[in-house]
CSV table of C-alpha atoms in Angstrom, one decimal:
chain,number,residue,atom,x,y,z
A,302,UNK,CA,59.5,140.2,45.3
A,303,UNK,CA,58.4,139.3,42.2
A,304,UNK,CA,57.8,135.8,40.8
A,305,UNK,CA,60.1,133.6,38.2
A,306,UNK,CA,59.9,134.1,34.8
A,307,UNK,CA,58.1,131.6,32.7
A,308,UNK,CA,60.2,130.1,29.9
A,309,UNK,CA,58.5,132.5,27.4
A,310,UNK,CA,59.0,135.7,29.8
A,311,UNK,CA,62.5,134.9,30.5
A,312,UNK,CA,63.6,134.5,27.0
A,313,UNK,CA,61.9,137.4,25.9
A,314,UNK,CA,63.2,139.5,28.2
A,315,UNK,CA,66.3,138.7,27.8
A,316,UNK,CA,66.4,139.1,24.0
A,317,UNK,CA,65.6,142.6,24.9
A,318,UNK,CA,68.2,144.0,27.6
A,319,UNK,CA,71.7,144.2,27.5
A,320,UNK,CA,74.8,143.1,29.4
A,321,UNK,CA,74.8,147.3,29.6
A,322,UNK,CA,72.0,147.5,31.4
A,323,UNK,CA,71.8,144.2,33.2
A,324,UNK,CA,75.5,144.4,34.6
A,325,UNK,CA,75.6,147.6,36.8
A,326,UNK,CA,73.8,145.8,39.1
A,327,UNK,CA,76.4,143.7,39.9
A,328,UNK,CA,79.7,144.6,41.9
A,329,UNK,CA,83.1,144.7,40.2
A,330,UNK,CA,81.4,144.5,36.6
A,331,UNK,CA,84.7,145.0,34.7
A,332,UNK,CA,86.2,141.6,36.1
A,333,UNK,CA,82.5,139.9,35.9
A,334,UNK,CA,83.2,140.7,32.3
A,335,UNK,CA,86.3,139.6,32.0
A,336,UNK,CA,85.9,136.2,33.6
A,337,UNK,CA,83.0,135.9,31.4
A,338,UNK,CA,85.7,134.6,28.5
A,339,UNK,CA,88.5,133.1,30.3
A,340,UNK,CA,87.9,129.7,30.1
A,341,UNK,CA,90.8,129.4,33.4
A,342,UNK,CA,88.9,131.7,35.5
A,343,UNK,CA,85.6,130.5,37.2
A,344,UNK,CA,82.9,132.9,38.3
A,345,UNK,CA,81.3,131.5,41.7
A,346,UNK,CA,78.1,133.4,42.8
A,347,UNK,CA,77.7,132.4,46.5
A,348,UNK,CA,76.0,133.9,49.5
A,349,UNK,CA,79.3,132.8,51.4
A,350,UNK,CA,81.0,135.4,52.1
A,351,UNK,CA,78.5,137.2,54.0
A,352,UNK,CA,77.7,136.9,57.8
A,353,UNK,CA,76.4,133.4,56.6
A,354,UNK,CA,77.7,130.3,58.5
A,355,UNK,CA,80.3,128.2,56.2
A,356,UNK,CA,81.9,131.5,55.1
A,357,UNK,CA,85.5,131.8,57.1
A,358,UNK,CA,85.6,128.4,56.0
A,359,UNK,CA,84.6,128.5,51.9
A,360,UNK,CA,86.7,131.5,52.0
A,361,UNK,CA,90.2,129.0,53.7
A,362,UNK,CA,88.8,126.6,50.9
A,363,UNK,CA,88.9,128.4,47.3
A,364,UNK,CA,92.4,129.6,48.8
A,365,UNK,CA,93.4,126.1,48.6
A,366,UNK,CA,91.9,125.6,45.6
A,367,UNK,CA,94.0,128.0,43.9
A,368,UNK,CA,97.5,126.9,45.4
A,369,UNK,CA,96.1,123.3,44.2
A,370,UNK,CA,95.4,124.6,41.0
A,371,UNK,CA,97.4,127.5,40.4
A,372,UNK,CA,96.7,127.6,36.4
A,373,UNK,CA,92.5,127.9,37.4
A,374,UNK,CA,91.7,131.4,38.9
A,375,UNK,CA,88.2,131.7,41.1
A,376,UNK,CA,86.6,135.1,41.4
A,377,UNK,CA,83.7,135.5,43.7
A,378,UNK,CA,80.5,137.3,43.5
A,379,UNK,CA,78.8,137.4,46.9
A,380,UNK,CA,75.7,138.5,47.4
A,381,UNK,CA,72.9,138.0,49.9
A,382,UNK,CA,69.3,137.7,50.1
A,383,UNK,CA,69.4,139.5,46.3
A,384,UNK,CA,71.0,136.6,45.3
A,385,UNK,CA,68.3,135.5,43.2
A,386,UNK,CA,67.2,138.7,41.7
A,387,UNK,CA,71.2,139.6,41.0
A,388,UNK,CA,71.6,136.4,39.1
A,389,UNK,CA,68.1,136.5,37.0
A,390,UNK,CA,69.3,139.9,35.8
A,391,UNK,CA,73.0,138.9,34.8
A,392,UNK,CA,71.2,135.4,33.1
A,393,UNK,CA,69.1,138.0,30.8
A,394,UNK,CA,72.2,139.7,29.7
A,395,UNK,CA,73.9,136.3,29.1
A,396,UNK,CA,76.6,137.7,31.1
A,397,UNK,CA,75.3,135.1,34.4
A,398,UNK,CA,78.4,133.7,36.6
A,399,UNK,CA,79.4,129.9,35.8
A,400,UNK,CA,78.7,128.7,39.2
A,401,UNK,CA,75.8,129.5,41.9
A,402,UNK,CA,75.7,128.5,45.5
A,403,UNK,CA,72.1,128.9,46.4
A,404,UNK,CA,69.8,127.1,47.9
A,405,UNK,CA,66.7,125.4,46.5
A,406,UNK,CA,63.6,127.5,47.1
A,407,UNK,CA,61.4,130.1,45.8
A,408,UNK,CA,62.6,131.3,42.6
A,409,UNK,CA,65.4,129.3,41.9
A,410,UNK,CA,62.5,126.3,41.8
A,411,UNK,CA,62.1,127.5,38.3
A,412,UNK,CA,65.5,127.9,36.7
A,413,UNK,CA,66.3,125.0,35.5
A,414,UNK,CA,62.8,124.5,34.1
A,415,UNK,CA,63.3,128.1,32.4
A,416,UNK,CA,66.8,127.1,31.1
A,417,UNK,CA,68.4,129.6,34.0
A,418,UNK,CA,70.4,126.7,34.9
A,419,UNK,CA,71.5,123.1,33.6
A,420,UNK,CA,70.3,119.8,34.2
A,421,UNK,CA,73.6,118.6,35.9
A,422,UNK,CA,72.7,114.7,36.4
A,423,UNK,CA,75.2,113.7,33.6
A,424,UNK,CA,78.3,115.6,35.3
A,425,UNK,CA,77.1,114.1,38.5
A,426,UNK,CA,77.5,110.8,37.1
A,427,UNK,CA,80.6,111.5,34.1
A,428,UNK,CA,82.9,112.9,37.1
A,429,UNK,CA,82.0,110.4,40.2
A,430,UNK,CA,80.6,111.9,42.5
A,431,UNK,CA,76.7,110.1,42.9
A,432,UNK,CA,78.0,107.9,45.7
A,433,UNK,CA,78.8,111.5,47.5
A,434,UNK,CA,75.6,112.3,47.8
A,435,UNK,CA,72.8,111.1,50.2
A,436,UNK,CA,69.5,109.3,48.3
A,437,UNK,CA,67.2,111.9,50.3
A,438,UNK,CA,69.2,115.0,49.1
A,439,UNK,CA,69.5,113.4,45.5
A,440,UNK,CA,65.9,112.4,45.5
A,441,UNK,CA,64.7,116.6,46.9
A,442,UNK,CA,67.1,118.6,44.3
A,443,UNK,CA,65.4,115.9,41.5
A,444,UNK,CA,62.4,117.5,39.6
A,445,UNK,CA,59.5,116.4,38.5
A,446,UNK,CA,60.8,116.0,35.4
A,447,UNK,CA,63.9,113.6,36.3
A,448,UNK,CA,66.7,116.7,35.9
A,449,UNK,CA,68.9,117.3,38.7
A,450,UNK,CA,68.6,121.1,39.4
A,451,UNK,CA,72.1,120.9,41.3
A,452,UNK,CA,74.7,119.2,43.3
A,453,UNK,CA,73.5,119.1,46.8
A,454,UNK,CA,75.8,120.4,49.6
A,455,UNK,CA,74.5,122.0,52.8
A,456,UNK,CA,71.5,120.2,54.9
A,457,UNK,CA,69.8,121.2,57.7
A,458,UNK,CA,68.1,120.0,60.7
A,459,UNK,CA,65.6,121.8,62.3
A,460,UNK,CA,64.4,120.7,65.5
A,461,UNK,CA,63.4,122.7,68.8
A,462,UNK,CA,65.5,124.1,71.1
A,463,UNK,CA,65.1,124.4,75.2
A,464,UNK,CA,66.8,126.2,77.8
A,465,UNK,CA,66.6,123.8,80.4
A,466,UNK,CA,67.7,126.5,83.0
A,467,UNK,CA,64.8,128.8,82.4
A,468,UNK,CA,62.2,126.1,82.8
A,469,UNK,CA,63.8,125.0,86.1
A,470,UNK,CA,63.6,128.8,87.1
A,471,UNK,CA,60.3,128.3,86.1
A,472,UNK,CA,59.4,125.7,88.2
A,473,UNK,CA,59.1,123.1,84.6
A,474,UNK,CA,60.6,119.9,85.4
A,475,UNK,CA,60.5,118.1,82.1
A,476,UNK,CA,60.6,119.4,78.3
A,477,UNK,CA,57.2,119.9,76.8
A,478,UNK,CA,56.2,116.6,74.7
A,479,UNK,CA,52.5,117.6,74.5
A,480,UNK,CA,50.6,120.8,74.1
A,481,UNK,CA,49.1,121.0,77.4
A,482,UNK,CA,52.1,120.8,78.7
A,483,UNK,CA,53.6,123.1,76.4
A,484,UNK,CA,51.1,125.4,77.1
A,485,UNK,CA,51.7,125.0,81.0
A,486,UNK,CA,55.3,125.9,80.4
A,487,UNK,CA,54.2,128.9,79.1
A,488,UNK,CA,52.2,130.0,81.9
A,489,UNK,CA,55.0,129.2,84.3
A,490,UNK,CA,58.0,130.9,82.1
A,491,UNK,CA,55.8,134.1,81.8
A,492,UNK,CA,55.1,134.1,85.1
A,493,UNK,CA,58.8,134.9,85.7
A,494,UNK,CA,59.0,137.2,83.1
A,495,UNK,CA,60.6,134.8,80.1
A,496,UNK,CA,59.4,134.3,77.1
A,497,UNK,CA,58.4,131.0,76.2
A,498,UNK,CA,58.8,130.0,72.1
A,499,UNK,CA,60.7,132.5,70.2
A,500,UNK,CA,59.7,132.9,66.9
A,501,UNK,CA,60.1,135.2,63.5
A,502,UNK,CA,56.9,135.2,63.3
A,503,UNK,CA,57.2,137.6,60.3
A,504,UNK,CA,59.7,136.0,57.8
A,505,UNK,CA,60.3,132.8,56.8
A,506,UNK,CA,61.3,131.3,60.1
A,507,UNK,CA,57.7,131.8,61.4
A,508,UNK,CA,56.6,130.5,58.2
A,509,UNK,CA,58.4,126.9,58.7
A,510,UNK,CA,57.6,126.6,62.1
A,511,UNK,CA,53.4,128.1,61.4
A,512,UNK,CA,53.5,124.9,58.7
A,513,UNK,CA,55.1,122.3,61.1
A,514,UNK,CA,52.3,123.2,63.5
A,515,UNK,CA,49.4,122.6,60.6
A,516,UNK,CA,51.1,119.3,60.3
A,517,UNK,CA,50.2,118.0,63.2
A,518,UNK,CA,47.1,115.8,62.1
A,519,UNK,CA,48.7,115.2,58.4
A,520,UNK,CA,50.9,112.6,57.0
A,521,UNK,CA,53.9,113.9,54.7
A,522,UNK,CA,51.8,113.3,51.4
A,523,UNK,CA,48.7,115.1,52.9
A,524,UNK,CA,51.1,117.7,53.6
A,525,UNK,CA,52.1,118.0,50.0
A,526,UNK,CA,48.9,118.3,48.3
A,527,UNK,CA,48.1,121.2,50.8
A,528,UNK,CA,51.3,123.2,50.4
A,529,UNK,CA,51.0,122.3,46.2
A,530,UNK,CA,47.8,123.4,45.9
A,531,UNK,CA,47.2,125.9,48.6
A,532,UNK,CA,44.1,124.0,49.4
A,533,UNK,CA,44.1,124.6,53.4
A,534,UNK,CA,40.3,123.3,53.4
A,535,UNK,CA,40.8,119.5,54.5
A,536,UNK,CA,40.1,118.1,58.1
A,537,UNK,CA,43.4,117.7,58.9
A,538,UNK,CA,44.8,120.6,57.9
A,539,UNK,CA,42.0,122.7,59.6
A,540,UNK,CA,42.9,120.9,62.6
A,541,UNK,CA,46.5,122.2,62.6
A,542,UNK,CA,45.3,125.6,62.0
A,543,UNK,CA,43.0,125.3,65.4
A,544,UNK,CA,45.7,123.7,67.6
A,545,UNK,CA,48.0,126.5,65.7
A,546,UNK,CA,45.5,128.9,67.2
A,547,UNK,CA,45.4,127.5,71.1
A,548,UNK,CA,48.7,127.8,71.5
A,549,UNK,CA,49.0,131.1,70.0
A,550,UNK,CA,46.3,132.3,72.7
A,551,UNK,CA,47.6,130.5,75.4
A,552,UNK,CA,50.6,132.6,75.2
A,553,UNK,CA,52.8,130.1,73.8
A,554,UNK,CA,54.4,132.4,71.4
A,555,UNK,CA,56.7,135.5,72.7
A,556,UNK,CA,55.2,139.1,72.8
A,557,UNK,CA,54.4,140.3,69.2
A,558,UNK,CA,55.8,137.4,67.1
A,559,UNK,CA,54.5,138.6,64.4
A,560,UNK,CA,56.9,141.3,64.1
A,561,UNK,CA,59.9,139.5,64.9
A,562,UNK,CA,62.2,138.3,63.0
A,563,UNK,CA,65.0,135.7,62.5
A,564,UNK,CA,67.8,137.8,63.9
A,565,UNK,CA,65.1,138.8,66.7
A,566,UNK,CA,64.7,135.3,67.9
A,567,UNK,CA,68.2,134.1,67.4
A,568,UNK,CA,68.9,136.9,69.5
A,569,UNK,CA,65.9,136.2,72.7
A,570,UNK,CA,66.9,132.9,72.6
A,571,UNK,CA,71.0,133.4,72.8
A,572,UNK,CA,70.3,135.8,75.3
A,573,UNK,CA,68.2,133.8,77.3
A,574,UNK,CA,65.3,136.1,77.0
A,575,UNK,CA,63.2,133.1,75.6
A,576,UNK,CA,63.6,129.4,76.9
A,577,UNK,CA,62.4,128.1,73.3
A,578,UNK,CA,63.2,128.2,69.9
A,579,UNK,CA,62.4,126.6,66.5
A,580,UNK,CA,66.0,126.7,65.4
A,581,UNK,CA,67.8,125.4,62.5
A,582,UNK,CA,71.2,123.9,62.5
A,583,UNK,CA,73.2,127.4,61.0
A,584,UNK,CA,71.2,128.9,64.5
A,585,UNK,CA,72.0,126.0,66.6
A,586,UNK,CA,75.8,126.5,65.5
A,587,UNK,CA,75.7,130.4,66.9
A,588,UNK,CA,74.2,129.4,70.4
A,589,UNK,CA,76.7,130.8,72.9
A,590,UNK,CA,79.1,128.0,75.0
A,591,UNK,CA,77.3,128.7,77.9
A,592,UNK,CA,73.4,128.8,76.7
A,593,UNK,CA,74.3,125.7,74.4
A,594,UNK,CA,75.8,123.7,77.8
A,595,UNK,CA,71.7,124.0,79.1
A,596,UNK,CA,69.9,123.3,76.1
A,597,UNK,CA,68.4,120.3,74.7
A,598,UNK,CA,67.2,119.6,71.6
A,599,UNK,CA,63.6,117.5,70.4
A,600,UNK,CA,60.7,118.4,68.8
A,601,UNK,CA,57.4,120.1,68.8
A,602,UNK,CA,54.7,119.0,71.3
A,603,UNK,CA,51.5,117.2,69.8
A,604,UNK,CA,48.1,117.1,70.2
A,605,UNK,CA,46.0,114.1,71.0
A,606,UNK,CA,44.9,112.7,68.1
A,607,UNK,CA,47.9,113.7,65.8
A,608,UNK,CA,49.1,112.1,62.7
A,609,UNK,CA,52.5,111.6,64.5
A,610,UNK,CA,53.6,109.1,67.4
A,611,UNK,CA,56.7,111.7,68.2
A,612,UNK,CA,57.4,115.5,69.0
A,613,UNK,CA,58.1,116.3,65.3
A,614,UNK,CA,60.9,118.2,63.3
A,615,UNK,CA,62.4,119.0,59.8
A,616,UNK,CA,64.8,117.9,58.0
A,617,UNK,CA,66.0,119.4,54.5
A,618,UNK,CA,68.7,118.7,51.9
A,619,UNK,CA,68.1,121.8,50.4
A,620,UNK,CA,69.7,124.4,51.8
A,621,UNK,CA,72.6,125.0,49.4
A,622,UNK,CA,73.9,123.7,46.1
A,623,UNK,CA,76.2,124.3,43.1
A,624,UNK,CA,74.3,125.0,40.6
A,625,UNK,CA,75.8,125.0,36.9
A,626,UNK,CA,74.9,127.8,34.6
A,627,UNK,CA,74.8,128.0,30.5
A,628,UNK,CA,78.1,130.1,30.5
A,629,UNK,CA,79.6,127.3,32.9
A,630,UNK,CA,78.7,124.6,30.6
A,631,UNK,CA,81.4,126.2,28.4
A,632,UNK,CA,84.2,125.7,31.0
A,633,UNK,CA,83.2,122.1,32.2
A,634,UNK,CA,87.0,121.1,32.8
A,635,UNK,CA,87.1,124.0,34.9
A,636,UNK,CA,83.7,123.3,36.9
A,637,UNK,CA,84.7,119.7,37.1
A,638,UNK,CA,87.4,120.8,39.7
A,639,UNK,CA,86.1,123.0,41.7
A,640,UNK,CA,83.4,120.7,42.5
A,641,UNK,CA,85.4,117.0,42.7
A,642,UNK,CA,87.6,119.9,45.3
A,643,UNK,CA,84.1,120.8,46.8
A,644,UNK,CA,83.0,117.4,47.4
A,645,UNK,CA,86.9,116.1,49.0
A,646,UNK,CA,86.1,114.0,52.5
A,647,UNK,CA,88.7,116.4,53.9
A,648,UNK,CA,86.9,120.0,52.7
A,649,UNK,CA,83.3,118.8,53.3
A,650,UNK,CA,84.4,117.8,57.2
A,651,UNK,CA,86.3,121.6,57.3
A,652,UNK,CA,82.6,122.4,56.9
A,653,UNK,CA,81.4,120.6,59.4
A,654,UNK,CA,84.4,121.0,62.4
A,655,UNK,CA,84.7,124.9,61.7
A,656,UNK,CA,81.1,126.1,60.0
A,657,UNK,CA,79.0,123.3,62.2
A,658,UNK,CA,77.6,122.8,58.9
A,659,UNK,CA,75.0,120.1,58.1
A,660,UNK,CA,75.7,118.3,54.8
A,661,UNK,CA,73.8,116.6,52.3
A,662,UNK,CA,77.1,114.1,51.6
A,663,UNK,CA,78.3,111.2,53.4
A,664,UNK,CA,80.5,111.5,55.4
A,665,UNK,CA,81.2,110.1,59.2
A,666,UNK,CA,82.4,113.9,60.6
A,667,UNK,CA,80.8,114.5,63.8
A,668,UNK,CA,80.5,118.3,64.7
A,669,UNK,CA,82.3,118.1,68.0
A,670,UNK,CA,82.8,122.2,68.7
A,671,UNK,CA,79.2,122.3,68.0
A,672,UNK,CA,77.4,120.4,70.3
A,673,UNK,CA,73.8,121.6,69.6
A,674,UNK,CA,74.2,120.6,66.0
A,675,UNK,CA,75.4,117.1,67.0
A,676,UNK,CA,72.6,116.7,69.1
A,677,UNK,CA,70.3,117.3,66.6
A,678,UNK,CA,72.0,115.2,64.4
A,679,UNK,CA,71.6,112.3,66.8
A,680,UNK,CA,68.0,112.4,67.4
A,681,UNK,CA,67.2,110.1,64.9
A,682,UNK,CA,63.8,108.1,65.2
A,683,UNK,CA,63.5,109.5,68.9
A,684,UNK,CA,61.3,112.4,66.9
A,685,UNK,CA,58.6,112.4,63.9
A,686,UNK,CA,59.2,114.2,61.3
A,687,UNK,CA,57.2,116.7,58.7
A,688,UNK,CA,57.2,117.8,55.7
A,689,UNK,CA,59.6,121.2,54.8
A,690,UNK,CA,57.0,122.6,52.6
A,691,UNK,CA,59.9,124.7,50.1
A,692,UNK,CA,59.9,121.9,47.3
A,693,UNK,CA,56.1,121.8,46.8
A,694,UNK,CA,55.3,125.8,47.8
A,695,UNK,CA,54.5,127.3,43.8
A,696,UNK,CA,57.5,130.1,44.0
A,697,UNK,CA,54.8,133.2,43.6
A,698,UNK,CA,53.2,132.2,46.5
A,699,UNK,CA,55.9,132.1,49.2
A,700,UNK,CA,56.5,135.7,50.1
A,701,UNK,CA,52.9,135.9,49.9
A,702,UNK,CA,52.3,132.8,52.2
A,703,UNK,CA,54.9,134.8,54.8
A,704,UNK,CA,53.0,137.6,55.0
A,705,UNK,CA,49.8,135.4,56.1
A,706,UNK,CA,52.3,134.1,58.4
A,707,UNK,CA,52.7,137.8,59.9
A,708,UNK,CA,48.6,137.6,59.9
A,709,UNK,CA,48.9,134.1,61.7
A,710,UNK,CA,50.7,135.2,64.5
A,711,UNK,CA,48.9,137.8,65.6
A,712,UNK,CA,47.0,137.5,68.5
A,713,UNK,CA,42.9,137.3,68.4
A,714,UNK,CA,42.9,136.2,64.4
A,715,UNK,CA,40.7,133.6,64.4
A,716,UNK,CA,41.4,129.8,63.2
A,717,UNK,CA,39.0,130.6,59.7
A,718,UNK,CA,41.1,134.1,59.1
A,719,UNK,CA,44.2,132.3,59.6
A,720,UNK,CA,42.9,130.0,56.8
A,721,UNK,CA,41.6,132.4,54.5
A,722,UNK,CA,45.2,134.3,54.8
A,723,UNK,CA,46.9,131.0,53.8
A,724,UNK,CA,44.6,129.9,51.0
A,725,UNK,CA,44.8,134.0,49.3
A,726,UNK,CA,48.7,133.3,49.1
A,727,UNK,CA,47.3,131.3,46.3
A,728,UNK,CA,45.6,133.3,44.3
A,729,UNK,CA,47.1,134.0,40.9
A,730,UNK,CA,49.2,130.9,40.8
């Protein structure tokens, strides 16, 4: 995948391509068009609509919408992982949607800095809605720069999950707080033929849970000059790497995690094949009734000496947003609904009751049909917490960083190739 534009690339390409050969990528181009100058219809570009959790519900949602508002018509363009690449190319031809539900990472780092998007601090503050928002998730979509890259709307939690039936089959009587005892639990699950930690060890999920490992002898600001700078070099960080390494060769990991993927582990672990996973709150939310009513969730085992006085896990804010784009800047009164709609106690807790959503707004709506998710809601200080590396990760390095994840995971590479893998993501940033 290729990297963002820089201000001067994206402008120039766009002066040179047009909405003729930017649009057939996208579906239903003849309405895209269309709603391009109807200031009463509002083009929403939004991975809901997919398999992705939230979608039954976004889709009950802009239905109500439009009975609210019967004068305001919403067409959606869904995409999915393309997402990204679909927009940049409809942005070029100046034919881009008005709205985009995306979360903040990789590319989309650079679009407001490249003019992709709009700084949208004023219309959080003209129509209301700051005292929606949580600090931590106001403070994460702020740039360096002061501009607010989007409205924040989904969060996530990210702790680790264990089948408490498989280590009693196993003969483990407690959950793993510490990495000889994590690595004992291994021994024991294997030994009964179940894999132990679950893991795509070659896409991003690997990637998140490979980085919460390094930062086991880092504090959150150490963590951020590594992951800005790609310098992997430091004590601490070549710490995290080794203890990375010991578990990996204990046999911590499941068979050949570094050619599985998310959908691989989602599946081990719903299937009981695996008695751990690193699991986000969207993978929490899919955990079948009756795997969910054995599982616990807490947070990765340490090592002596570590930087943190808890099992640790991650937090984000990040993990989608509304994004306003230079076309939706000329239908403002129109954006100003769908979002004050958006950000409504009673749609954001529809979210959370039918999606088991995590949000980055207040609100006091417990997901009671998702247990997992509650749980890991309610951990609170009983875990540390790292660093979720996406804000400070330069976007051309990330898919190459997942690829040294691939390299990470595989069995016999040694703590200094692991390193070396991490620290060439860098190169040419």
């Amino acid at each position: 995948m290729r990297s963002p534009l820089s201000r001067r690339g994206f402008l120039a390409a766009g002066s040179g391509i047009t909405a003729a050969t930017a649009l057939p990528a996208l579906s239903g181009c003849s309405s895209i068009a269309a709603a391009d100058s109807d200031p009463d219809t509002l083009l929403v570009h939004t991975q809901l609509g997919t398999t992705a959790p939230g979608s039954v519900t976004y889709t009950a949602m802009v239905k109500q919408f439009r009975k609210e508002n019967p004068g305001l018509r919403i067409k959606n363009l869904v995409n999915g992982d393309d997402l990204g690449q679909v927009y940049e190319t409809s942005r070029l031809a100046r034919k881009e949607p008005d709205v985009v539900m995306v979360n903040l990472y990789d590319k989309t780092l650079a679009w407001t800095d490249v003019g992709a998007t709009v700084d949208v601090k004023e219309y959080l503050d003209a129509w209301g809605l700051r005292k929606r928002v949580l600090p931590a998730a106001l403070s994460a979509w702020t740039d360096g720069k002061g501009r607010l890259r989007g409205f924040p709307y989904f969060a996530t939690n990210w702790p680790v999950a264990f089948n408490t039936a498989l280590l009693d089959r196993a003969g483990v009587s407690a959950i793993p707080t510490t990495g000889d005892e994590l690595i004992g639990a291994a021994r024991k699950l294997r030994a009964k033929g179940i894999a132990p930690v679950t893991v795509g060890g070659n896409d991003w999920t690997g990637q998140k849970l490979l980085a919460q490992i390094i930062q086991t002898f880092l504090t959150q600001e150490e963590a951020q000059q590594v992951y800005a700078t790609g310098d992997f070099g430091g004590r601490g960080v070549r710490e995290g790497i080794e203890y990375f390494v010991s578990l990996r060769d204990a046999g911590v990991f499941a068979d050949k995690a570094q050619g599985l993927t998310s959908d691989t582990m989602t599946t081990q672990y719903n299937t009981q094949a695996a008695a751990m996973a690193s699991a986000m709150s969207s993978a929490l939310a899919k955990v079948p009734a009756e795997v969910a009513a054995h599982t616990e969730v807490g947070g990765w085992p340490l090592a002596p000496g570590a930087a943190h006085d808890k099992p640790t896990i991650m937090r984000a804010f990040t993990l989608v947003g509304f994004w306003i784009s230079p076309n939706g800047t000329k239908k403002l009164p129109a954006v100003e609904k769908f979002l004050r709609f958006m950000y409504r106690p009673d749609v954001v807790s529809r979210f959370i009751t039918e999606s088991g959503r995590d949000m980055a707004l207040v609100t006091d709506t417990v997901s009671t049909d998702f247990p997992l998710v509650a749980a890991a809601q309610r951990l609170g200080d009983r875990v540390g917490q790292v660093l979720l590396p996406d804000l400070y990760v330069p976007p051309a390095a990330t898919q190459p960083l997942i690829t040294a994840t691939s390299t990470a995971f595989t069995r016999g590479t040694s703590a200094a190739s692991v390193r070396s893998a991490l620290e060439s993501a860098y190169r040419g940033v």
